[in-house]
Short mmCIF file of C-alpha atoms in Angstrom, two decimals:
data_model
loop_
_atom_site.label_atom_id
_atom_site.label_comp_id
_atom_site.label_asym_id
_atom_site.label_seq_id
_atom_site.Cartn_x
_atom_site.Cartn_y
_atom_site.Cartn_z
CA UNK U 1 15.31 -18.30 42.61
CA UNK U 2 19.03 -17.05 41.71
CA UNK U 3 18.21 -18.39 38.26
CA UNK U 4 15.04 -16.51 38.29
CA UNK U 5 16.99 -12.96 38.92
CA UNK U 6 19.48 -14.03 36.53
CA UNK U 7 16.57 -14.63 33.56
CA UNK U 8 15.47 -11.61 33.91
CA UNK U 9 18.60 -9.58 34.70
CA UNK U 10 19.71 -10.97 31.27
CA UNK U 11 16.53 -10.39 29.48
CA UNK U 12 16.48 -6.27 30.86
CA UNK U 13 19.66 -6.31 29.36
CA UNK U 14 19.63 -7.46 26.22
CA UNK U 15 15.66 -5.19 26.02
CA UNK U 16 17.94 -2.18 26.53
CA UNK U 17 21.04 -3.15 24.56
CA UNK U 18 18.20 -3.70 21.28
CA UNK U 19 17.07 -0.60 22.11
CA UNK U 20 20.34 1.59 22.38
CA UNK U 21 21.53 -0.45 19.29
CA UNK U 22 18.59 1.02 17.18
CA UNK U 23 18.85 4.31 18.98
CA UNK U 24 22.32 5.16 18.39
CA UNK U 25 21.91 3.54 14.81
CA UNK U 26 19.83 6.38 14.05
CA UNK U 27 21.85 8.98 15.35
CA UNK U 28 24.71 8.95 13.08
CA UNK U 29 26.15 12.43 11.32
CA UNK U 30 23.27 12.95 9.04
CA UNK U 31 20.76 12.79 12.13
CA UNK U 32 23.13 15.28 13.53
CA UNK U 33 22.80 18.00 10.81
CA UNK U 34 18.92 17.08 9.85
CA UNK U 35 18.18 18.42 13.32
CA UNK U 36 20.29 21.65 13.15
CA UNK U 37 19.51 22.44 9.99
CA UNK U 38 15.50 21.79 10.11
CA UNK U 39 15.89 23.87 13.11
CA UNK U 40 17.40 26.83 11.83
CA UNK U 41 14.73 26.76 9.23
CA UNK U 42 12.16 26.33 11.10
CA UNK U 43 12.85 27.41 14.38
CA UNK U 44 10.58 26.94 17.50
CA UNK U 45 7.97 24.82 14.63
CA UNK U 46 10.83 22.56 14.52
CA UNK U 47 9.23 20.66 17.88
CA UNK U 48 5.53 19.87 15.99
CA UNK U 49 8.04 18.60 13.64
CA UNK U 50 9.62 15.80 16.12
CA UNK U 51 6.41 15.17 17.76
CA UNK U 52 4.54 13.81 14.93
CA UNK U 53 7.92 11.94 13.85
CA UNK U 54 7.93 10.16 16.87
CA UNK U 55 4.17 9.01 16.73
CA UNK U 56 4.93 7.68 13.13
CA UNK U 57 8.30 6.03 14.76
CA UNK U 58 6.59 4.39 17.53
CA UNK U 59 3.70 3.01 14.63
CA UNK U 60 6.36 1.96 12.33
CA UNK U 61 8.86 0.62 14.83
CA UNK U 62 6.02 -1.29 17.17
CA UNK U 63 4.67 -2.97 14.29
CA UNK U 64 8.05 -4.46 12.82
CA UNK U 65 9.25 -5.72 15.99
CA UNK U 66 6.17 -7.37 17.20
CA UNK U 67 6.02 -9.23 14.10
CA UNK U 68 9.46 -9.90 13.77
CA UNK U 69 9.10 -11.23 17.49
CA UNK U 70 5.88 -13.53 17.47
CA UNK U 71 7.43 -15.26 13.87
CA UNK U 72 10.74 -15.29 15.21
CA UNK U 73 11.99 -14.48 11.80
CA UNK U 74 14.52 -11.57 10.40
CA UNK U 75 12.55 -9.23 7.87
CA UNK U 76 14.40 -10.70 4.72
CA UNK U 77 12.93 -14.72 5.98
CA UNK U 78 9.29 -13.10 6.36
CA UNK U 79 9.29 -11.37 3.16
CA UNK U 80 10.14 -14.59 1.26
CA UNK U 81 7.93 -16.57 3.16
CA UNK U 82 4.95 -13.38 2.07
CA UNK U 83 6.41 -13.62 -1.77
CA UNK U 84 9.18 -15.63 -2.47
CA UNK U 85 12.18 -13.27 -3.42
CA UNK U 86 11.13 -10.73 -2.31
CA UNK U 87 13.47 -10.87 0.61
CA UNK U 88 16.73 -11.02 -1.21
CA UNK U 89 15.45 -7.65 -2.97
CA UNK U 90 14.69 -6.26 0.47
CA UNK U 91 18.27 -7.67 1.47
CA UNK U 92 19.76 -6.20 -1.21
CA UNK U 93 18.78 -2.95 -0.82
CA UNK U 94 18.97 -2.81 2.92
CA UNK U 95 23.02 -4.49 2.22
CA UNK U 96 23.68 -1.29 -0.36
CA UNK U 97 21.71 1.00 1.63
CA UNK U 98 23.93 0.21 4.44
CA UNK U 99 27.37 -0.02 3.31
CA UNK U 100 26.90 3.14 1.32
CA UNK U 101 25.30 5.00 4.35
CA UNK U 102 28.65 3.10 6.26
CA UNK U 103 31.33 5.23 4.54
CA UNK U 104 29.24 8.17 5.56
CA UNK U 105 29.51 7.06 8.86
CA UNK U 106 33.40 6.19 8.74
CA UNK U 107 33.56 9.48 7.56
CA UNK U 108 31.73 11.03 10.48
CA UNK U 109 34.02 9.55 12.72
CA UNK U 110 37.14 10.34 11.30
CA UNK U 111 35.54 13.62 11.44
CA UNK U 112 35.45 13.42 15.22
CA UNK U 113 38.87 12.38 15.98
CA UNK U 114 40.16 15.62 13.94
CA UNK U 115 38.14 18.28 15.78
CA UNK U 116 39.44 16.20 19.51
CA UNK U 117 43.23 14.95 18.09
CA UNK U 118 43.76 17.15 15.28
CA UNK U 119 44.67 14.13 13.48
CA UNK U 120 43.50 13.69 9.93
CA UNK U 121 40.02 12.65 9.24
CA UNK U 122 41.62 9.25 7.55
CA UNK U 123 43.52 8.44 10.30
CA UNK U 124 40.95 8.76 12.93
CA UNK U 125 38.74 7.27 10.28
CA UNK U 126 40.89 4.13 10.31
CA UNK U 127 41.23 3.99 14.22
CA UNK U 128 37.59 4.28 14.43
CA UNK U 129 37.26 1.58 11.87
CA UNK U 130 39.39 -0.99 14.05
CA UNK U 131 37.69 0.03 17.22
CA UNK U 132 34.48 -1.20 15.72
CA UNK U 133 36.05 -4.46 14.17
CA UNK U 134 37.30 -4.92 17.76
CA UNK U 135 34.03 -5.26 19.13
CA UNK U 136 33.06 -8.09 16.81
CA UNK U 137 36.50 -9.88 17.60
CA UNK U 138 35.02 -10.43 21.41
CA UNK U 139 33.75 -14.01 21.82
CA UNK U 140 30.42 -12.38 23.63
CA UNK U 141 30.37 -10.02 20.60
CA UNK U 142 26.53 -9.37 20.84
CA UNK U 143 26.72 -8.44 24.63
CA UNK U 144 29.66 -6.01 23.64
CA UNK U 145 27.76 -4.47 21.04
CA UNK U 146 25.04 -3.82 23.72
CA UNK U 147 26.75 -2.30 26.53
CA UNK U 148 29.09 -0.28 24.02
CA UNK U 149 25.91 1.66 22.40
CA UNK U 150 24.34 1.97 25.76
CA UNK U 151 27.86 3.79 27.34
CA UNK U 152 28.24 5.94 24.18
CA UNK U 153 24.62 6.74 23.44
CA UNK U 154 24.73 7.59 27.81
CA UNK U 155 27.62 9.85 26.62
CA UNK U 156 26.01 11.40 23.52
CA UNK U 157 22.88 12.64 25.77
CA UNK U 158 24.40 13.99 28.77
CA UNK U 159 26.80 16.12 26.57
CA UNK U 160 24.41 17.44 24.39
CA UNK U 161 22.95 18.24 27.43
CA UNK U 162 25.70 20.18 28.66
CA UNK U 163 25.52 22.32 25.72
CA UNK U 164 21.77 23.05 25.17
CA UNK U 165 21.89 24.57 29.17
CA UNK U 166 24.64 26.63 27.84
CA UNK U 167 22.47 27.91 24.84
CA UNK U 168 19.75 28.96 26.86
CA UNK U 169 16.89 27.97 24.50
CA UNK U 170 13.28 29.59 25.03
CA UNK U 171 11.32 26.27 26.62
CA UNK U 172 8.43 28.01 26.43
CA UNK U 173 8.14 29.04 22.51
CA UNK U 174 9.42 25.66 21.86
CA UNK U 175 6.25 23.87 23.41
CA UNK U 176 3.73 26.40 22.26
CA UNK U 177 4.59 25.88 18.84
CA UNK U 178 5.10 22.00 19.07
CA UNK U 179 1.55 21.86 19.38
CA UNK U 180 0.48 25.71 17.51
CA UNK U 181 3.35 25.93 14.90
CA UNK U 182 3.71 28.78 12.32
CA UNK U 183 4.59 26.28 9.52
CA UNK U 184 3.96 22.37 9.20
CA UNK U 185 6.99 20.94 7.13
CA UNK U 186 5.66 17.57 5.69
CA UNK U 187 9.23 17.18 3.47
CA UNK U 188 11.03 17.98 7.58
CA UNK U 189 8.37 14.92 9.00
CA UNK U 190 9.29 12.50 6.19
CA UNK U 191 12.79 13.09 6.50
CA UNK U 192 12.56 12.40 10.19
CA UNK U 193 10.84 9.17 9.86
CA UNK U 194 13.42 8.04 7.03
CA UNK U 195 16.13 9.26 9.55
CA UNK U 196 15.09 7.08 12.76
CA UNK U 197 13.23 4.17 11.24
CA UNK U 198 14.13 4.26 7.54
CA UNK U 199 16.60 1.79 5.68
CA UNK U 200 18.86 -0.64 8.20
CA UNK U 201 17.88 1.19 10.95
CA UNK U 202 14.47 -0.57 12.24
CA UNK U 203 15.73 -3.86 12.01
CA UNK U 204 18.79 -3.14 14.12
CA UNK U 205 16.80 -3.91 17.35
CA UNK U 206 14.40 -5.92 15.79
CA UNK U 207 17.31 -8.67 14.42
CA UNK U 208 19.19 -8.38 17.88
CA UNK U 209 16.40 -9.63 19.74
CA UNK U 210 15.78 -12.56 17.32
CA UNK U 211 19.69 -13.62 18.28
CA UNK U 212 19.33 -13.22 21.93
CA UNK U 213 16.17 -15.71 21.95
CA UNK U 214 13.43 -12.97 22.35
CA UNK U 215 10.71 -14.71 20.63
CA UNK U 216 7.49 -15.60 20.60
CA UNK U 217 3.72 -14.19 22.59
CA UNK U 218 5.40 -14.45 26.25
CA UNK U 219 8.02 -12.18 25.30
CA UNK U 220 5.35 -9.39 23.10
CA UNK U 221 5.02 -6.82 26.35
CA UNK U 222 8.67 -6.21 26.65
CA UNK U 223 9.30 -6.17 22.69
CA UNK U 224 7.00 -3.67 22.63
CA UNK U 225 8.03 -1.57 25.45
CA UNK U 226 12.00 -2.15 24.14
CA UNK U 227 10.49 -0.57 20.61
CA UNK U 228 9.45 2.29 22.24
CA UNK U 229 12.49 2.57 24.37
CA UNK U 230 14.02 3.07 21.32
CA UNK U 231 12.48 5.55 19.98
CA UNK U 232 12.65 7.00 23.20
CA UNK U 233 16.25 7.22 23.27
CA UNK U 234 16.40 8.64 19.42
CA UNK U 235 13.89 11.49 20.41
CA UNK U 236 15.35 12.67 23.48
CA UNK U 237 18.47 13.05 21.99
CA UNK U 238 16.70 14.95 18.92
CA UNK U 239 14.72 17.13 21.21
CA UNK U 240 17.95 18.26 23.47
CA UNK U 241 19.61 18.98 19.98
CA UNK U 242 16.75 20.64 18.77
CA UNK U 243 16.81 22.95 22.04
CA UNK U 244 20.76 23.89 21.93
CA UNK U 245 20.57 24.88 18.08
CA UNK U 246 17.25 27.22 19.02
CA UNK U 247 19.14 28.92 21.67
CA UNK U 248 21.82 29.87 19.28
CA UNK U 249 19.80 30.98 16.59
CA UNK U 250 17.32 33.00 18.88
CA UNK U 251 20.26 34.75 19.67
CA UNK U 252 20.88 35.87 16.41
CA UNK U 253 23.86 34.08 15.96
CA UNK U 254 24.92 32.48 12.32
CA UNK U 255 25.75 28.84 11.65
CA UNK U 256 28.49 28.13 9.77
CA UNK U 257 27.13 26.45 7.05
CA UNK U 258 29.92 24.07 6.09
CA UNK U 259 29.53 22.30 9.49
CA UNK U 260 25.88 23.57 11.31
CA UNK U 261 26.37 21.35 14.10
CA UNK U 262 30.03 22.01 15.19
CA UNK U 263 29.22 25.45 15.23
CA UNK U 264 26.54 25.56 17.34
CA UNK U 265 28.30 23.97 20.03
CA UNK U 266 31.06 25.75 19.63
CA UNK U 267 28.65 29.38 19.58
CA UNK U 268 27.04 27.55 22.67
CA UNK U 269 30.04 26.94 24.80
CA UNK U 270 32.82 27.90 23.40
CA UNK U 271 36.12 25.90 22.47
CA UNK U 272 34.99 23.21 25.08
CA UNK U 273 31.78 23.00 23.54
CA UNK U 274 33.64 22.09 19.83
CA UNK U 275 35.18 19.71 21.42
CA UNK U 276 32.57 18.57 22.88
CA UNK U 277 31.12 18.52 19.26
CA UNK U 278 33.86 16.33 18.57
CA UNK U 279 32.97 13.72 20.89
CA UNK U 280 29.41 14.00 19.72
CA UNK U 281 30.07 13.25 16.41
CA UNK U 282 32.49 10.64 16.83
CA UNK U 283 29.99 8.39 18.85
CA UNK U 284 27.05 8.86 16.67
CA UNK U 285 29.18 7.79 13.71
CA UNK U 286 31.01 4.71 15.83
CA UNK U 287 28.10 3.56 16.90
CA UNK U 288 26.34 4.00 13.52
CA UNK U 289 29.31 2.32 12.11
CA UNK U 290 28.98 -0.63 14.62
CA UNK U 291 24.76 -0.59 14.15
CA UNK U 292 24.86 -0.41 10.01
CA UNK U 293 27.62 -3.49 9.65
CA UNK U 294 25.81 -6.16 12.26
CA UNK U 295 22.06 -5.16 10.59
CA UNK U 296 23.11 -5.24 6.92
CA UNK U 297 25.17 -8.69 7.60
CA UNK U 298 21.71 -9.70 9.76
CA UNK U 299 19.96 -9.42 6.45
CA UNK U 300 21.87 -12.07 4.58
CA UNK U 301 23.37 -14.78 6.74
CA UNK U 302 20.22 -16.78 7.13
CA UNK U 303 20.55 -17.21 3.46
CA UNK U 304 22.85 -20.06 3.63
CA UNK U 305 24.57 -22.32 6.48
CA UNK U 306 28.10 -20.80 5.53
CA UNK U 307 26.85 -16.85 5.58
CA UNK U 308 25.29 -18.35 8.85
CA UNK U 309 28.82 -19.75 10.39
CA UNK U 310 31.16 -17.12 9.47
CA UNK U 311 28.34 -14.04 10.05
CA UNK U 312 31.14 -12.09 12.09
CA UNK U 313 34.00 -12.45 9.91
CA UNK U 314 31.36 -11.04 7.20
CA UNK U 315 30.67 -7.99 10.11
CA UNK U 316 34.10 -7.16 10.10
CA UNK U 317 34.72 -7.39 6.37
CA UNK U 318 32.17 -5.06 5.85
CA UNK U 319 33.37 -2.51 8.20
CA UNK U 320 36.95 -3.09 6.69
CA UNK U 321 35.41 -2.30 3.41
CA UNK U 322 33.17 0.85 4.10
CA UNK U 323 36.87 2.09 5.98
CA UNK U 324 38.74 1.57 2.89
CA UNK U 325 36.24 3.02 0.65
CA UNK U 326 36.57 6.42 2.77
CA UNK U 327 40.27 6.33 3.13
CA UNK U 328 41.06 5.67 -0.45
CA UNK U 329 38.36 7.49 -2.45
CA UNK U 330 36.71 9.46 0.04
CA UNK U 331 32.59 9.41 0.05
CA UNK U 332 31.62 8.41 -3.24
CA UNK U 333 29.18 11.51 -3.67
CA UNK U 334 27.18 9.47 -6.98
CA UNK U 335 26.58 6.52 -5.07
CA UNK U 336 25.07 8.34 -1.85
CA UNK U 337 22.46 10.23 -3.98
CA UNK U 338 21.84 6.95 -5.54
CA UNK U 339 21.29 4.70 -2.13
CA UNK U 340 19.68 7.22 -0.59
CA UNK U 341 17.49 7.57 -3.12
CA UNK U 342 16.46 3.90 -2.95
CA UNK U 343 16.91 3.79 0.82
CA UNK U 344 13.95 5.67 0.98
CA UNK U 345 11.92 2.74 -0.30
CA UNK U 346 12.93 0.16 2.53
CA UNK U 347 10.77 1.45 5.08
CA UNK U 348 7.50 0.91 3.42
CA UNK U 349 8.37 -2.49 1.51
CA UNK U 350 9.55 -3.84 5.05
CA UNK U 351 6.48 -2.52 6.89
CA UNK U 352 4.14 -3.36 4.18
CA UNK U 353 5.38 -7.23 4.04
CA UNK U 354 4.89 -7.36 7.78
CA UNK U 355 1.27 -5.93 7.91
CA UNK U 356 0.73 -8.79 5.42
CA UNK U 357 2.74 -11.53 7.28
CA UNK U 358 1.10 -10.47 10.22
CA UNK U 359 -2.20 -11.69 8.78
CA UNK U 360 -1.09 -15.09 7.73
CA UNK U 361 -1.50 -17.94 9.86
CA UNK U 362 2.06 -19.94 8.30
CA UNK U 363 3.78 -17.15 10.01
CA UNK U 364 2.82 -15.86 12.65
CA UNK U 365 -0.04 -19.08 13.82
CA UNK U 366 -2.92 -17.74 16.50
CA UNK U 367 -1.57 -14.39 16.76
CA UNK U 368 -4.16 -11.74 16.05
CA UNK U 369 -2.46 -8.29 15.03
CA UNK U 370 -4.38 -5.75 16.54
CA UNK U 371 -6.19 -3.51 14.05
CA UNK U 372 -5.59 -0.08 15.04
CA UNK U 373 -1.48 -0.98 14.73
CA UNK U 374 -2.40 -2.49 11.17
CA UNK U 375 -4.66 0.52 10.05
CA UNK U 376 -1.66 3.25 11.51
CA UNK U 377 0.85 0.50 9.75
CA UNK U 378 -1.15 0.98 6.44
CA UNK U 379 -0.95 4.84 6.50
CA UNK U 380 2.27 4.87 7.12
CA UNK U 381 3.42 2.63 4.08
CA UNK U 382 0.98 5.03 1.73
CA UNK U 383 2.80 8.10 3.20
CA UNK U 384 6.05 6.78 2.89
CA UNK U 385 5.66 5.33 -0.43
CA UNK U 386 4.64 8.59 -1.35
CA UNK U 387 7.89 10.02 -0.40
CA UNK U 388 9.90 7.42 -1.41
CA UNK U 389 9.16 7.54 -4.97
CA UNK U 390 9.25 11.46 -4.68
CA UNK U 391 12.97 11.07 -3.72
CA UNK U 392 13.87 8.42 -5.83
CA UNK U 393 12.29 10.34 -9.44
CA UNK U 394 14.52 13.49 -7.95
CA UNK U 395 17.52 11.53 -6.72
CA UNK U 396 18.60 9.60 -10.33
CA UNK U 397 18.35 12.48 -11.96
CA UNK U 398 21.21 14.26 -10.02
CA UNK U 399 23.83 11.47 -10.83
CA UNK U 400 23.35 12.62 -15.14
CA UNK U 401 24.09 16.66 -14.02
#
């Protein structure tokens, strides 16, 4: 019976730990300053905005990590077992995707530390950077990673919190026009999607429950329910953000547009609430830092026994790289427009390959996919395919001005 309680107890755990780990993977700096900045554009239409994000999240996201689940396969071993090859080009762009995205996130953090220490941005760049290499020193490195993106992402939430009270946003405008807005913003819905579910970020949960054992039909319900967890976690903390910077700017009040989200806490509440900032954006980075490195690595150690044995020691050399990177050279600005460009593409290659795998016997055996998740599935790789390209044919084009 003990062993019983202690199944499950470990099971709930590791559900929630897959979940924060994709959660707090997507809220990294950039998923800071979409939010503030869509809102200030778009103001109380912001929230239609989010909604229909999340409904594209939860189609995306469910359909990955059921798949993933009842093959009990990463993405990269599905897509070569779909086309062989295939999954060492979706590898490769989810590894460069990912460390590129990484020094963005180092950056982030070191970003942090200087608005709480008034240290420099390197310093608390590098002390972020061994924090996170820390984590995947532990011997139980996967149940670290778990309970350190729950406490932060915990953190994140009831801080942000703090600050939209102190904003006093109008509730009311914000749900009329998240159902009756004055403008729809496809470009603002895209970007969402690529922001929560785009690139790495997905597969962080996804490949976390394939480690912890979480395979196969008896285990579907709670996949399913820990994808939408996720997504969950990633909208609530959109929504609160979304609320604090419309208080602000229904006040009238101007964003500074070097940083738009330290200065709406800081208009919100003060010096506290920069500091506050501070804390903000040192966890989303951390944790992005931690999320980006363990995914990426995910994505190529099943490629050979020895990537297999020393996985962690690759984890850590990855985050010692992306910190280098930053300290040395600072964000390569080229690169980013480059990988983000191509990041873009991820989502619908991955998702398209698992619609397909999903509908071959080799792979998944008696499973039957249910069709309204493949039709949504199928929309959502035409959309995003859509956008994709758009960004790529305007991102190269950038890196020859």
């Amino acid at each position: 019976m003990n062993n019983v309680k202690k199944m499950k107890n470990t099971n709930r755990s590791v559900l929630l730990g897959a979940a924060f780990l994709m959660a707090t993977s997507a809220i990294g700096p950039g998923f800071l300053t979409q939010t503030t900045v869509f809102t200030e554009t778009l103001l109380a239409s912001f929230g239609f905005v989010i909604l229909i994000s999340i409904i594209i999240d939860i189609g995306a996201q469910t359909n990955i990590w059921r798949i993933i689940a009842i093959s009990g396969k990463r993405a990269q071993d599905i897509a070569n077992d779909v086309l062989p090859g295939l999954g060492y080009v979706l590898a490769f762009l989810v590894v460069i995707g990912g460390l590129a995205f990484n020094i963005g996130n180092i950056a982030g953090a070191g970003l942090g530390t200087n608005v709480l220490f008034g240290i420099s941005p390197e310093l608390g760049a590098g002390l972020s950077g061994l924090l996170a290499v820390g984590i995947f020193m532990v011997k139980e490195a996967g149940r670290a990673m778990d309970r350190f993106a729950q406490l932060l992402g915990f953190v994140m939430i009831a801080l942000t919190i703090y600050v939209m009270i102190t904003a006093q946003p109008p509730v009311g405008e914000a749900v009329a026009k998240t159902f009756v807005p004055d403008t729809i913003d496809i470009f603002a819905i895209v970007t969402l999607v690529g922001g929560t579910v785009g690139g790495y970020i997905t597969f962080a949960g996804g490949h976390r429950l394939i480690d912890a054992g979480m395979t196969g039909k008896r285990h579907l319900p709670q996949v399913t329910r820990s994808s939408i967890y996720a997504i969950g976690v990633a909208s609530i903390m959109r929504v609160i953000l979304f609320l604090a910077v419309l208080g602000v700017v229904s006040q009238g009040l101007a964003l500074d547009p070097d940083n738009p989200p330290a200065s709406v806490f800081q208009l919100a509440a003060g010096n506290i609430g920069y500091k506050i900032f501070g804390v903000v954006m040192w966890a989303a980075a951390v944790t992005s830092v931690v999320g980006a490195a363990y995914t990426s690595v995910s994505f190529i150690r099943s490629f050979s026994p020895v990537l297999e044995k020393y996985h962690r020691y690759l984890t850590i050399g990855f985050i010692v790289i992306s910190t280098i990177v930053f300290i040395s050279i600072g964000r390569p600005v080229l690169i980013l427009v480059l990988v983000g460009s191509l990041n873009g593409l991820i989502l619908p290659i991955a998702l398209g390959v698992m619609l397909i795998a999903a509908h071959k016997k080799k792979i998944v055996g008696d499973y039957k996919h249910p069709l309204w998740m493949t039709i949504f599935g199928v929309m959502i790789v035409i959309a995003m395919s859509w956008m994709g390209g758009y960004t790529l044919l305007n991102g190269i084009p950038q890196l020859f001005k």
